[in-house]
């Protein structure tokens, strides 16, 4: 190799190494200055939130590690909806979030929306004797099924998807659980809170029986927490293999769950915690079948759904599971 070529390589190497160290120094200096600015910003706002290095929280934007209450995105002829009360969300989700995918926080319930299936992953409710007490000022007949405009149009279910499908628009957060105000009842009619359910024999019968049973739990328990959601369970077919298959309806391809579940935690008047878990197939069910026949160990639902329910409660701290002492 000629001395001329060697000289050029040495020059280029020197320039590259020098540029690397210069860039590293300037980047470190920029991060130090930026972090100092963030510290001034946080201290000025008297916030005690710790943020990752180099990330400065801005007004109106959530910091990493936080969950913001979702308010509805209004159309041009609507007034903006007020976000759900942070205190109320804290009450509903007292014992933990099963997941943080596409959280929507309404005034009296919280859901996680699955944009792929157009059906919620789960819906959480907190019920008390007052919240489920019949109220003449609240009339579900005044509530209309409506698309949830906080969901992107690509992933939103529509009333037209259900029309002629043969399935009911089945509530996950039941309207009867939200009787304290008309707007609470109205918000249960957003289609993000619906799933395709078999009508006669299921939604209007056995599933309704389970909803009423959960409400009745408030007679003996001051606080009842209920998580409801869909399941898509495998089934053995003629070739002896297991398949997960489910129907979709409408132009939006709304998934029809094979099953639905409820996991319920009750606080007793003595301060103890009890849990019950149910899985019902999305099909016509004999009305004489007792609800207890659908009780399952909670962990079977968790494995099937890929979620952990009430994870802030250690299972050995529960006094009963499905009516049996732990």
PDB file of C-alpha atoms in Angstrom:
ATOM      1  CA  UNK A   1       0.000   0.000   0.000  1.00  0.00           C
ATOM      2  CA  UNK A   2       1.435   3.406  -1.008  1.00  0.00           C
ATOM      3  CA  UNK A   3       2.310   6.037   1.611  1.00  0.00           C
ATOM      4  CA  UNK A   4      -0.215   8.394  -0.039  1.00  0.00           C
ATOM      5  CA  UNK A   5      -3.084   5.969   0.601  1.00  0.00           C
ATOM      6  CA  UNK A   6      -1.923   5.347   4.168  1.00  0.00           C
ATOM      7  CA  UNK A   7      -1.869   9.083   4.839  1.00  0.00           C
ATOM      8  CA  UNK A   8      -5.442   9.475   3.608  1.00  0.00           C
ATOM      9  CA  UNK A   9      -6.642   6.608   5.805  1.00  0.00           C
ATOM     10  CA  UNK A  10      -4.983   8.124   8.861  1.00  0.00           C
ATOM     11  CA  UNK A  11      -6.575  11.486   8.181  1.00  0.00           C
ATOM     12  CA  UNK A  12     -10.036   9.958   7.736  1.00  0.00           C
ATOM     13  CA  UNK A  13      -9.653   7.871  10.890  1.00  0.00           C
ATOM     14  CA  UNK A  14      -8.619  10.925  12.887  1.00  0.00           C
ATOM     15  CA  UNK A  15     -11.594  12.911  11.612  1.00  0.00           C
ATOM     16  CA  UNK A  16     -14.001  10.071  12.447  1.00  0.00           C
ATOM     17  CA  UNK A  17     -12.678   9.519  15.964  1.00  0.00           C
ATOM     18  CA  UNK A  18     -12.630  13.234  16.657  1.00  0.00           C
ATOM     19  CA  UNK A  19     -16.191  13.606  15.430  1.00  0.00           C
ATOM     20  CA  UNK A  20     -17.345  10.729  17.642  1.00  0.00           C
ATOM     21  CA  UNK A  21     -15.906  12.222  20.831  1.00  0.00           C
ATOM     22  CA  UNK A  22     -17.115  15.724  19.937  1.00  0.00           C
ATOM     23  CA  UNK A  23     -20.628  14.436  19.290  1.00  0.00           C
ATOM     24  CA  UNK A  24     -20.659  12.417  22.523  1.00  0.00           C
ATOM     25  CA  UNK A  25     -19.582  15.470  24.528  1.00  0.00           C
ATOM     26  CA  UNK A  26     -22.224  17.724  22.967  1.00  0.00           C
ATOM     27  CA  UNK A  27     -24.953  15.098  23.474  1.00  0.00           C
ATOM     28  CA  UNK A  28     -24.063  14.675  27.164  1.00  0.00           C
ATOM     29  CA  UNK A  29     -24.091  18.432  27.616  1.00  0.00           C
ATOM     30  CA  UNK A  30     -27.479  18.721  25.903  1.00  0.00           C
ATOM     31  CA  UNK A  31     -28.976  16.001  28.126  1.00  0.00           C
ATOM     32  CA  UNK A  32     -27.647  17.661  31.292  1.00  0.00           C
ATOM     33  CA  UNK A  33     -29.107  21.022  30.288  1.00  0.00           C
ATOM     34  CA  UNK A  34     -32.413  19.428  29.248  1.00  0.00           C
ATOM     35  CA  UNK A  35     -32.686  17.447  32.493  1.00  0.00           C
ATOM     36  CA  UNK A  36     -32.004  20.583  34.496  1.00  0.00           C
ATOM     37  CA  UNK A  37     -34.788  22.339  32.603  1.00  0.00           C
ATOM     38  CA  UNK A  38     -37.144  19.466  33.321  1.00  0.00           C
ATOM     39  CA  UNK A  39     -36.230  19.555  37.003  1.00  0.00           C
ATOM     40  CA  UNK A  40     -37.041  23.262  37.119  1.00  0.00           C
ATOM     41  CA  UNK A  41     -40.335  22.590  35.331  1.00  0.00           C
ATOM     42  CA  UNK A  42     -41.351  19.810  37.705  1.00  0.00           C
ATOM     43  CA  UNK A  43     -40.299  21.716  40.810  1.00  0.00           C
ATOM     44  CA  UNK A  44     -42.140  24.788  39.625  1.00  0.00           C
ATOM     45  CA  UNK A  45     -45.292  22.717  39.253  1.00  0.00           C
ATOM     46  CA  UNK A  46     -44.676  21.130  42.665  1.00  0.00           C
ATOM     47  CA  UNK A  47     -44.984  17.683  41.097  1.00  0.00           C
ATOM     48  CA  UNK A  48     -43.175  14.709  42.556  1.00  0.00           C
ATOM     49  CA  UNK A  49     -43.282  12.594  39.401  1.00  0.00           C
ATOM     50  CA  UNK A  50     -40.049  10.891  38.362  1.00  0.00           C
ATOM     51  CA  UNK A  51     -39.545  10.810  34.595  1.00  0.00           C
ATOM     52  CA  UNK A  52     -36.990   8.934  32.509  1.00  0.00           C
ATOM     53  CA  UNK A  53     -33.771  10.860  31.909  1.00  0.00           C
ATOM     54  CA  UNK A  54     -34.074  13.432  29.158  1.00  0.00           C
ATOM     55  CA  UNK A  55     -37.869  13.307  29.022  1.00  0.00           C
ATOM     56  CA  UNK A  56     -39.637  16.439  30.090  1.00  0.00           C
ATOM     57  CA  UNK A  57     -43.378  16.292  30.854  1.00  0.00           C
ATOM     58  CA  UNK A  58     -45.449  18.852  29.005  1.00  0.00           C
ATOM     59  CA  UNK A  59     -48.778  20.333  30.065  1.00  0.00           C
ATOM     60  CA  UNK A  60     -51.701  18.229  28.856  1.00  0.00           C
ATOM     61  CA  UNK A  61     -49.561  15.224  27.913  1.00  0.00           C
ATOM     62  CA  UNK A  62     -49.348  12.063  30.053  1.00  0.00           C
ATOM     63  CA  UNK A  63     -45.981  11.100  31.476  1.00  0.00           C
ATOM     64  CA  UNK A  64     -44.721   7.578  30.829  1.00  0.00           C
ATOM     65  CA  UNK A  65     -46.131   5.175  33.390  1.00  0.00           C
ATOM     66  CA  UNK A  66     -49.425   7.018  33.794  1.00  0.00           C
ATOM     67  CA  UNK A  67     -52.906   6.214  32.524  1.00  0.00           C
ATOM     68  CA  UNK A  68     -55.133   9.052  31.410  1.00  0.00           C
ATOM     69  CA  UNK A  69     -58.908   8.957  31.532  1.00  0.00           C
ATOM     70  CA  UNK A  70     -60.252   8.830  27.992  1.00  0.00           C
ATOM     71  CA  UNK A  71     -62.886  11.344  27.027  1.00  0.00           C
ATOM     72  CA  UNK A  72     -64.989  11.039  23.911  1.00  0.00           C
ATOM     73  CA  UNK A  73     -63.801  12.776  20.762  1.00  0.00           C
ATOM     74  CA  UNK A  74     -66.784  14.895  19.700  1.00  0.00           C
ATOM     75  CA  UNK A  75     -67.972  15.293  16.138  1.00  0.00           C
ATOM     76  CA  UNK A  76     -68.410  18.769  14.752  1.00  0.00           C
ATOM     77  CA  UNK A  77     -71.964  19.052  16.118  1.00  0.00           C
ATOM     78  CA  UNK A  78     -71.151  17.780  19.620  1.00  0.00           C
ATOM     79  CA  UNK A  79     -69.836  19.532  22.676  1.00  0.00           C
ATOM     80  CA  UNK A  80     -66.698  18.021  24.231  1.00  0.00           C
ATOM     81  CA  UNK A  81     -67.404  15.372  26.841  1.00  0.00           C
ATOM     82  CA  UNK A  82     -65.860  15.870  30.265  1.00  0.00           C
ATOM     83  CA  UNK A  83     -63.250  13.240  31.173  1.00  0.00           C
ATOM     84  CA  UNK A  84     -64.147  10.717  33.851  1.00  0.00           C
ATOM     85  CA  UNK A  85     -63.274  11.644  37.406  1.00  0.00           C
ATOM     86  CA  UNK A  86     -59.820  10.377  38.339  1.00  0.00           C
ATOM     87  CA  UNK A  87     -61.162   9.572  41.805  1.00  0.00           C
ATOM     88  CA  UNK A  88     -63.955   7.466  40.315  1.00  0.00           C
ATOM     89  CA  UNK A  89     -61.537   5.575  38.076  1.00  0.00           C
ATOM     90  CA  UNK A  90     -59.411   4.895  41.149  1.00  0.00           C
ATOM     91  CA  UNK A  91     -62.445   3.486  42.960  1.00  0.00           C
ATOM     92  CA  UNK A  92     -63.431   1.234  40.057  1.00  0.00           C
ATOM     93  CA  UNK A  93     -59.893  -0.048  39.487  1.00  0.00           C
ATOM     94  CA  UNK A  94     -59.055  -0.328  43.185  1.00  0.00           C
ATOM     95  CA  UNK A  95     -57.673  -3.849  42.878  1.00  0.00           C
ATOM     96  CA  UNK A  96     -55.656  -3.419  39.693  1.00  0.00           C
ATOM     97  CA  UNK A  97     -55.862  -3.189  35.900  1.00  0.00           C
ATOM     98  CA  UNK A  98     -55.899  -6.509  33.979  1.00  0.00           C
ATOM     99  CA  UNK A  99     -54.155  -4.678  31.112  1.00  0.00           C
ATOM    100  CA  UNK A 100     -53.535  -1.200  29.718  1.00  0.00           C
ATOM    101  CA  UNK A 101     -54.489  -1.650  26.064  1.00  0.00           C
ATOM    102  CA  UNK A 102     -56.705   1.165  24.736  1.00  0.00           C
ATOM    103  CA  UNK A 103     -58.233   2.177  28.063  1.00  0.00           C
ATOM    104  CA  UNK A 104     -61.524   4.097  27.910  1.00  0.00           C
ATOM    105  CA  UNK A 105     -62.710   5.660  31.174  1.00  0.00           C
ATOM    106  CA  UNK A 106     -66.361   6.610  31.338  1.00  0.00           C
ATOM    107  CA  UNK A 107     -68.162   8.235  34.244  1.00  0.00           C
ATOM    108  CA  UNK A 108     -69.099   4.964  35.936  1.00  0.00           C
ATOM    109  CA  UNK A 109     -67.122   2.160  34.278  1.00  0.00           C
ATOM    110  CA  UNK A 110     -63.773   1.501  32.607  1.00  0.00           C
ATOM    111  CA  UNK A 111     -63.011  -0.652  29.578  1.00  0.00           C
ATOM    112  CA  UNK A 112     -60.055  -1.850  27.539  1.00  0.00           C
ATOM    113  CA  UNK A 113     -60.867  -1.977  23.824  1.00  0.00           C
ATOM    114  CA  UNK A 114     -59.580  -4.596  21.380  1.00  0.00           C
ATOM    115  CA  UNK A 115     -59.269  -2.842  18.029  1.00  0.00           C
ATOM    116  CA  UNK A 116     -58.698  -6.133  16.239  1.00  0.00           C
ATOM    117  CA  UNK A 117     -61.963  -7.802  17.273  1.00  0.00           C
ATOM    118  CA  UNK A 118     -64.008  -4.550  17.711  1.00  0.00           C
ATOM    119  CA  UNK A 119     -65.022  -5.918  21.142  1.00  0.00           C
ATOM    120  CA  UNK A 120     -63.625  -4.896  24.526  1.00  0.00           C
ATOM    121  CA  UNK A 121     -60.910  -7.015  26.157  1.00  0.00           C
ATOM    122  CA  UNK A 122     -62.614  -6.337  29.496  1.00  0.00           C
ATOM    123  CA  UNK A 123     -65.002  -3.965  31.265  1.00  0.00           C
ATOM    124  CA  UNK A 124     -64.709  -3.059  34.952  1.00  0.00           C
ATOM    125  CA  UNK A 125     -67.531  -1.893  37.219  1.00  0.00           C
ATOM    126  CA  UNK A 126     -67.828  -0.940  40.879  1.00  0.00           C
ATOM    127  CA  UNK A 127     -71.291  -1.393  42.378  1.00  0.00           C
ATOM    128  CA  UNK A 128     -72.748  -0.293  45.699  1.00  0.00           C
ATOM    129  CA  UNK A 129     -76.286  -0.536  47.104  1.00  0.00           C
ATOM    130  CA  UNK A 130     -76.862   3.088  46.065  1.00  0.00           C
ATOM    131  CA  UNK A 131     -75.540   2.744  42.517  1.00  0.00           C
ATOM    132  CA  UNK A 132     -77.860  -0.161  41.618  1.00  0.00           C
ATOM    133  CA  UNK A 133     -80.938   1.030  43.497  1.00  0.00           C
ATOM    134  CA  UNK A 134     -83.918   1.612  41.136  1.00  0.00           C
ATOM    135  CA  UNK A 135     -84.196   5.272  40.204  1.00  0.00           C
ATOM    136  CA  UNK A 136     -87.351   6.668  38.581  1.00  0.00           C
ATOM    137  CA  UNK A 137     -85.290   9.505  37.102  1.00  0.00           C
ATOM    138  CA  UNK A 138     -83.261   7.020  35.028  1.00  0.00           C
ATOM    139  CA  UNK A 139     -84.930   5.313  32.074  1.00  0.00           C
ATOM    140  CA  UNK A 140     -82.914   2.999  29.826  1.00  0.00           C
ATOM    141  CA  UNK A 141     -85.583   3.403  27.139  1.00  0.00           C
ATOM    142  CA  UNK A 142     -84.196   6.925  26.647  1.00  0.00           C
ATOM    143  CA  UNK A 143     -80.738   5.534  25.866  1.00  0.00           C
ATOM    144  CA  UNK A 144     -79.680   4.878  22.271  1.00  0.00           C
ATOM    145  CA  UNK A 145     -77.074   2.480  20.929  1.00  0.00           C
ATOM    146  CA  UNK A 146     -74.350   4.624  19.393  1.00  0.00           C
ATOM    147  CA  UNK A 147     -70.821   4.244  18.005  1.00  0.00           C
ATOM    148  CA  UNK A 148     -68.003   5.197  20.339  1.00  0.00           C
ATOM    149  CA  UNK A 149     -66.367   8.164  18.649  1.00  0.00           C
ATOM    150  CA  UNK A 150     -63.316   7.930  20.891  1.00  0.00           C
ATOM    151  CA  UNK A 151     -62.402   4.839  18.829  1.00  0.00           C
ATOM    152  CA  UNK A 152     -60.626   5.413  15.496  1.00  0.00           C
ATOM    153  CA  UNK A 153     -63.072   4.871  12.585  1.00  0.00           C
ATOM    154  CA  UNK A 154     -60.944   1.973  11.274  1.00  0.00           C
ATOM    155  CA  UNK A 155     -61.618  -0.015  14.451  1.00  0.00           C
ATOM    156  CA  UNK A 156     -65.081   1.186  15.436  1.00  0.00           C
ATOM    157  CA  UNK A 157     -68.157  -1.067  15.457  1.00  0.00           C
ATOM    158  CA  UNK A 158     -71.407   0.321  14.057  1.00  0.00           C
ATOM    159  CA  UNK A 159     -75.097  -0.366  14.479  1.00  0.00           C
ATOM    160  CA  UNK A 160     -75.165  -1.488  10.849  1.00  0.00           C
ATOM    161  CA  UNK A 161     -72.777  -4.333  11.746  1.00  0.00           C
ATOM    162  CA  UNK A 162     -75.424  -5.847  14.015  1.00  0.00           C
ATOM    163  CA  UNK A 163     -78.402  -5.241  11.725  1.00  0.00           C
ATOM    164  CA  UNK A 164     -79.625  -8.527  10.275  1.00  0.00           C
ATOM    165  CA  UNK A 165     -76.799 -10.479  11.934  1.00  0.00           C
ATOM    166  CA  UNK A 166     -79.078 -12.487  14.224  1.00  0.00           C
ATOM    167  CA  UNK A 167     -77.128 -11.339  17.285  1.00  0.00           C
ATOM    168  CA  UNK A 168     -78.073  -8.917  20.052  1.00  0.00           C
ATOM    169  CA  UNK A 169     -75.966  -5.934  20.986  1.00  0.00           C
ATOM    170  CA  UNK A 170     -75.108  -7.436  24.352  1.00  0.00           C
ATOM    171  CA  UNK A 171     -73.970  -5.175  27.192  1.00  0.00           C
ATOM    172  CA  UNK A 172     -70.710  -5.974  28.970  1.00  0.00           C
ATOM    173  CA  UNK A 173     -71.235  -3.249  31.591  1.00  0.00           C
ATOM    174  CA  UNK A 174     -74.947  -3.816  32.222  1.00  0.00           C
ATOM    175  CA  UNK A 175     -77.218  -0.764  32.017  1.00  0.00           C
ATOM    176  CA  UNK A 176     -78.991  -1.916  35.177  1.00  0.00           C
ATOM    177  CA  UNK A 177     -75.763  -1.517  37.129  1.00  0.00           C
ATOM    178  CA  UNK A 178     -75.655   2.241  36.495  1.00  0.00           C
ATOM    179  CA  UNK A 179     -78.838   3.839  37.793  1.00  0.00           C
ATOM    180  CA  UNK A 180     -77.558   6.805  39.767  1.00  0.00           C
ATOM    181  CA  UNK A 181     -77.684   9.174  36.763  1.00  0.00           C
ATOM    182  CA  UNK A 182     -79.198   9.073  33.277  1.00  0.00           C
ATOM    183  CA  UNK A 183     -75.850   9.837  31.649  1.00  0.00           C
ATOM    184  CA  UNK A 184     -74.299   6.820  33.378  1.00  0.00           C
ATOM    185  CA  UNK A 185     -76.967   4.602  31.854  1.00  0.00           C
ATOM    186  CA  UNK A 186     -76.578   6.339  28.475  1.00  0.00           C
ATOM    187  CA  UNK A 187     -72.836   5.657  28.410  1.00  0.00           C
ATOM    188  CA  UNK A 188     -73.378   1.913  28.718  1.00  0.00           C
ATOM    189  CA  UNK A 189     -74.969   2.047  25.262  1.00  0.00           C
ATOM    190  CA  UNK A 190     -71.752   2.926  23.445  1.00  0.00           C
ATOM    191  CA  UNK A 191     -70.997   0.106  21.011  1.00  0.00           C
ATOM    192  CA  UNK A 192     -67.510  -0.277  22.511  1.00  0.00           C
ATOM    193  CA  UNK A 193     -69.381  -1.747  25.504  1.00  0.00           C
ATOM    194  CA  UNK A 194     -71.282  -4.211  23.274  1.00  0.00           C
ATOM    195  CA  UNK A 195     -70.525  -7.676  21.971  1.00  0.00           C
ATOM    196  CA  UNK A 196     -72.546  -9.907  19.637  1.00  0.00           C
ATOM    197  CA  UNK A 197     -74.581 -12.220  21.851  1.00  0.00           C
ATOM    198  CA  UNK A 198     -77.172 -14.872  21.115  1.00  0.00           C
ATOM    199  CA  UNK A 199     -80.483 -13.263  22.033  1.00  0.00           C
ATOM    200  CA  UNK A 200     -83.145 -15.705  23.225  1.00  0.00           C
ATOM    201  CA  UNK A 201     -81.737 -18.157  25.734  1.00  0.00           C
ATOM    202  CA  UNK A 202     -78.609 -16.133  26.447  1.00  0.00           C
ATOM    203  CA  UNK A 203     -78.534 -12.320  26.450  1.00  0.00           C
ATOM    204  CA  UNK A 204     -82.205 -12.004  27.360  1.00  0.00           C
ATOM    205  CA  UNK A 205     -82.181 -14.970  29.706  1.00  0.00           C
ATOM    206  CA  UNK A 206     -79.236 -16.741  31.374  1.00  0.00           C
ATOM    207  CA  UNK A 207     -76.739 -13.877  30.912  1.00  0.00           C
ATOM    208  CA  UNK A 208     -79.371 -11.492  32.252  1.00  0.00           C
ATOM    209  CA  UNK A 209     -79.824 -13.802  35.241  1.00  0.00           C
ATOM    210  CA  UNK A 210     -76.099 -13.542  35.971  1.00  0.00           C
ATOM    211  CA  UNK A 211     -76.203  -9.743  35.723  1.00  0.00           C
ATOM    212  CA  UNK A 212     -79.117  -9.590  38.156  1.00  0.00           C
ATOM    213  CA  UNK A 213     -77.354 -11.988  40.519  1.00  0.00           C
ATOM    214  CA  UNK A 214     -74.261  -9.746  40.607  1.00  0.00           C
ATOM    215  CA  UNK A 215     -76.437  -6.727  41.402  1.00  0.00           C
ATOM    216  CA  UNK A 216     -78.093  -8.636  44.253  1.00  0.00           C
ATOM    217  CA  UNK A 217     -74.693  -9.192  45.819  1.00  0.00           C
ATOM    218  CA  UNK A 218     -74.794  -5.530  46.902  1.00  0.00           C
ATOM    219  CA  UNK A 219     -77.537  -6.411  49.411  1.00  0.00           C
ATOM    220  CA  UNK A 220     -74.977  -8.175  51.588  1.00  0.00           C
ATOM    221  CA  UNK A 221     -71.767  -6.513  50.396  1.00  0.00           C
ATOM    222  CA  UNK A 222     -71.117  -2.756  50.533  1.00  0.00           C
ATOM    223  CA  UNK A 223     -68.777  -2.916  47.527  1.00  0.00           C
ATOM    224  CA  UNK A 224     -68.889  -5.257  44.541  1.00  0.00           C
ATOM    225  CA  UNK A 225     -66.273  -5.156  41.766  1.00  0.00           C
ATOM    226  CA  UNK A 226     -67.061  -6.908  38.498  1.00  0.00           C
ATOM    227  CA  UNK A 227     -64.855  -7.589  35.472  1.00  0.00           C
ATOM    228  CA  UNK A 228     -66.646  -8.808  32.343  1.00  0.00           C
ATOM    229  CA  UNK A 229     -65.269  -9.814  28.966  1.00  0.00           C
ATOM    230  CA  UNK A 230     -65.276 -12.135  25.952  1.00  0.00           C
ATOM    231  CA  UNK A 231     -63.407 -15.368  25.384  1.00  0.00           C
ATOM    232  CA  UNK A 232     -62.457 -17.116  22.151  1.00  0.00           C
ATOM    233  CA  UNK A 233     -61.943 -20.714  23.229  1.00  0.00           C
ATOM    234  CA  UNK A 234     -60.600 -23.664  21.211  1.00  0.00           C
ATOM    235  CA  UNK A 235     -62.847 -26.499  20.124  1.00  0.00           C
ATOM    236  CA  UNK A 236     -61.971 -29.997  18.957  1.00  0.00           C
ATOM    237  CA  UNK A 237     -63.167 -30.665  15.421  1.00  0.00           C
ATOM    238  CA  UNK A 238     -63.680 -33.744  13.287  1.00  0.00           C
ATOM    239  CA  UNK A 239     -59.965 -34.253  12.616  1.00  0.00           C
ATOM    240  CA  UNK A 240     -59.289 -34.443  16.347  1.00  0.00           C
ATOM    241  CA  UNK A 241     -57.380 -31.145  16.392  1.00  0.00           C
ATOM    242  CA  UNK A 242     -58.215 -28.026  18.396  1.00  0.00           C
ATOM    243  CA  UNK A 243     -59.097 -24.822  16.567  1.00  0.00           C
ATOM    244  CA  UNK A 244     -60.043 -21.326  17.669  1.00  0.00           C
ATOM    245  CA  UNK A 245     -62.781 -20.278  15.266  1.00  0.00           C
ATOM    246  CA  UNK A 246     -65.364 -17.551  15.616  1.00  0.00           C
ATOM    247  CA  UNK A 247     -67.796 -15.756  13.374  1.00  0.00           C
ATOM    248  CA  UNK A 248     -67.514 -12.088  12.440  1.00  0.00           C
ATOM    249  CA  UNK A 249     -70.421  -9.830  11.537  1.00  0.00           C
ATOM    250  CA  UNK A 250     -70.923  -6.677   9.496  1.00  0.00           C
ATOM    251  CA  UNK A 251     -68.606  -4.656   7.312  1.00  0.00           C
ATOM    252  CA  UNK A 252     -66.447  -3.955  10.377  1.00  0.00           C
ATOM    253  CA  UNK A 253     -65.896  -7.695  10.998  1.00  0.00           C
ATOM    254  CA  UNK A 254     -67.026  -7.547  14.618  1.00  0.00           C
ATOM    255  CA  UNK A 255     -65.952 -10.763  16.342  1.00  0.00           C
ATOM    256  CA  UNK A 256     -68.577 -13.044  17.892  1.00  0.00           C
ATOM    257  CA  UNK A 257     -67.072 -14.428  21.121  1.00  0.00           C
ATOM    258  CA  UNK A 258     -67.491 -18.125  21.798  1.00  0.00           C
ATOM    259  CA  UNK A 259     -67.906 -17.470  25.546  1.00  0.00           C
ATOM    260  CA  UNK A 260     -68.270 -14.663  28.077  1.00  0.00           C
ATOM    261  CA  UNK A 261     -66.916 -14.404  31.597  1.00  0.00           C
ATOM    262  CA  UNK A 262     -67.446 -12.460  34.793  1.00  0.00           C
ATOM    263  CA  UNK A 263     -64.961 -12.304  37.657  1.00  0.00           C
ATOM    264  CA  UNK A 264     -66.467 -10.694  40.755  1.00  0.00           C
ATOM    265  CA  UNK A 265     -64.864  -9.543  44.013  1.00  0.00           C
ATOM    266  CA  UNK A 266     -67.068  -8.659  46.991  1.00  0.00           C
ATOM    267  CA  UNK A 267     -66.071  -6.764  50.109  1.00  0.00           C
ATOM    268  CA  UNK A 268     -67.984  -8.097  53.116  1.00  0.00           C
ATOM    269  CA  UNK A 269     -69.264  -5.909  55.918  1.00  0.00           C
ATOM    270  CA  UNK A 270     -66.562  -7.462  58.083  1.00  0.00           C
ATOM    271  CA  UNK A 271     -63.810  -6.339  55.706  1.00  0.00           C
ATOM    272  CA  UNK A 272     -63.155  -9.732  54.099  1.00  0.00           C
ATOM    273  CA  UNK A 273     -62.839 -10.361  50.355  1.00  0.00           C
ATOM    274  CA  UNK A 274     -64.653 -13.035  48.367  1.00  0.00           C
ATOM    275  CA  UNK A 275     -64.336 -13.927  44.679  1.00  0.00           C
ATOM    276  CA  UNK A 276     -66.594 -15.684  42.194  1.00  0.00           C
ATOM    277  CA  UNK A 277     -65.860 -16.490  38.529  1.00  0.00           C
ATOM    278  CA  UNK A 278     -68.214 -17.589  35.749  1.00  0.00           C
ATOM    279  CA  UNK A 279     -67.874 -18.629  32.095  1.00  0.00           C
ATOM    280  CA  UNK A 280     -70.986 -19.001  29.921  1.00  0.00           C
ATOM    281  CA  UNK A 281     -71.043 -20.235  26.310  1.00  0.00           C
ATOM    282  CA  UNK A 282     -72.489 -17.761  23.824  1.00  0.00           C
ATOM    283  CA  UNK A 283     -75.428 -19.982  22.918  1.00  0.00           C
ATOM    284  CA  UNK A 284     -78.956 -20.786  24.024  1.00  0.00           C
ATOM    285  CA  UNK A 285     -78.836 -22.186  27.563  1.00  0.00           C
ATOM    286  CA  UNK A 286     -81.549 -24.177  29.289  1.00  0.00           C
ATOM    287  CA  UNK A 287     -83.229 -21.802  31.700  1.00  0.00           C
ATOM    288  CA  UNK A 288     -83.271 -24.471  34.400  1.00  0.00           C
ATOM    289  CA  UNK A 289     -79.471 -24.668  34.488  1.00  0.00           C
ATOM    290  CA  UNK A 290     -78.254 -23.092  37.757  1.00  0.00           C
ATOM    291  CA  UNK A 291     -75.653 -20.318  37.594  1.00  0.00           C
ATOM    292  CA  UNK A 292     -73.407 -22.346  39.883  1.00  0.00           C
ATOM    293  CA  UNK A 293     -72.941 -24.806  37.014  1.00  0.00           C
ATOM    294  CA  UNK A 294     -70.922 -22.121  35.203  1.00  0.00           C
ATOM    295  CA  UNK A 295     -68.528 -21.366  38.053  1.00  0.00           C
ATOM    296  CA  UNK A 296     -64.871 -22.001  37.197  1.00  0.00           C
ATOM    297  CA  UNK A 297     -61.538 -21.439  38.968  1.00  0.00           C
ATOM    298  CA  UNK A 298     -60.519 -17.813  38.252  1.00  0.00           C
ATOM    299  CA  UNK A 299     -57.115 -18.885  36.937  1.00  0.00           C
ATOM    300  CA  UNK A 300     -58.734 -20.782  34.055  1.00  0.00           C
ATOM    301  CA  UNK A 301     -60.188 -17.507  32.782  1.00  0.00           C
ATOM    302  CA  UNK A 302     -56.859 -15.736  33.263  1.00  0.00           C
ATOM    303  CA  UNK A 303     -55.021 -18.366  31.205  1.00  0.00           C
ATOM    304  CA  UNK A 304     -57.632 -18.270  28.446  1.00  0.00           C
ATOM    305  CA  UNK A 305     -57.783 -14.466  28.252  1.00  0.00           C
ATOM    306  CA  UNK A 306     -54.092 -13.804  28.861  1.00  0.00           C
ATOM    307  CA  UNK A 307     -54.954 -11.384  31.660  1.00  0.00           C
ATOM    308  CA  UNK A 308     -54.614 -11.246  35.444  1.00  0.00           C
ATOM    309  CA  UNK A 309     -57.709 -10.079  37.306  1.00  0.00           C
ATOM    310  CA  UNK A 310     -57.616  -8.271  40.643  1.00  0.00           C
ATOM    311  CA  UNK A 311     -53.860  -8.798  40.782  1.00  0.00           C
ATOM    312  CA  UNK A 312     -53.520  -6.476  43.771  1.00  0.00           C
ATOM    313  CA  UNK A 313     -55.297  -9.108  45.863  1.00  0.00           C
ATOM    314  CA  UNK A 314     -53.254 -12.141  46.879  1.00  0.00           C
ATOM    315  CA  UNK A 315     -55.449 -15.207  46.400  1.00  0.00           C
ATOM    316  CA  UNK A 316     -54.583 -16.460  49.873  1.00  0.00           C
ATOM    317  CA  UNK A 317     -56.081 -13.247  51.274  1.00  0.00           C
ATOM    318  CA  UNK A 318     -59.499 -14.167  49.902  1.00  0.00           C
ATOM    319  CA  UNK A 319     -61.877 -15.689  52.437  1.00  0.00           C
ATOM    320  CA  UNK A 320     -63.882 -17.537  49.756  1.00  0.00           C
ATOM    321  CA  UNK A 321     -63.604 -18.447  46.071  1.00  0.00           C
ATOM    322  CA  UNK A 322     -66.823 -19.586  44.415  1.00  0.00           C
ATOM    323  CA  UNK A 323     -68.454 -19.904  47.818  1.00  0.00           C
ATOM    324  CA  UNK A 324     -65.790 -22.222  49.229  1.00  0.00           C
ATOM    325  CA  UNK A 325     -63.405 -21.205  51.991  1.00  0.00           C
ATOM    326  CA  UNK A 326     -59.824 -20.719  50.833  1.00  0.00           C
TER     327      UNK A 326
END
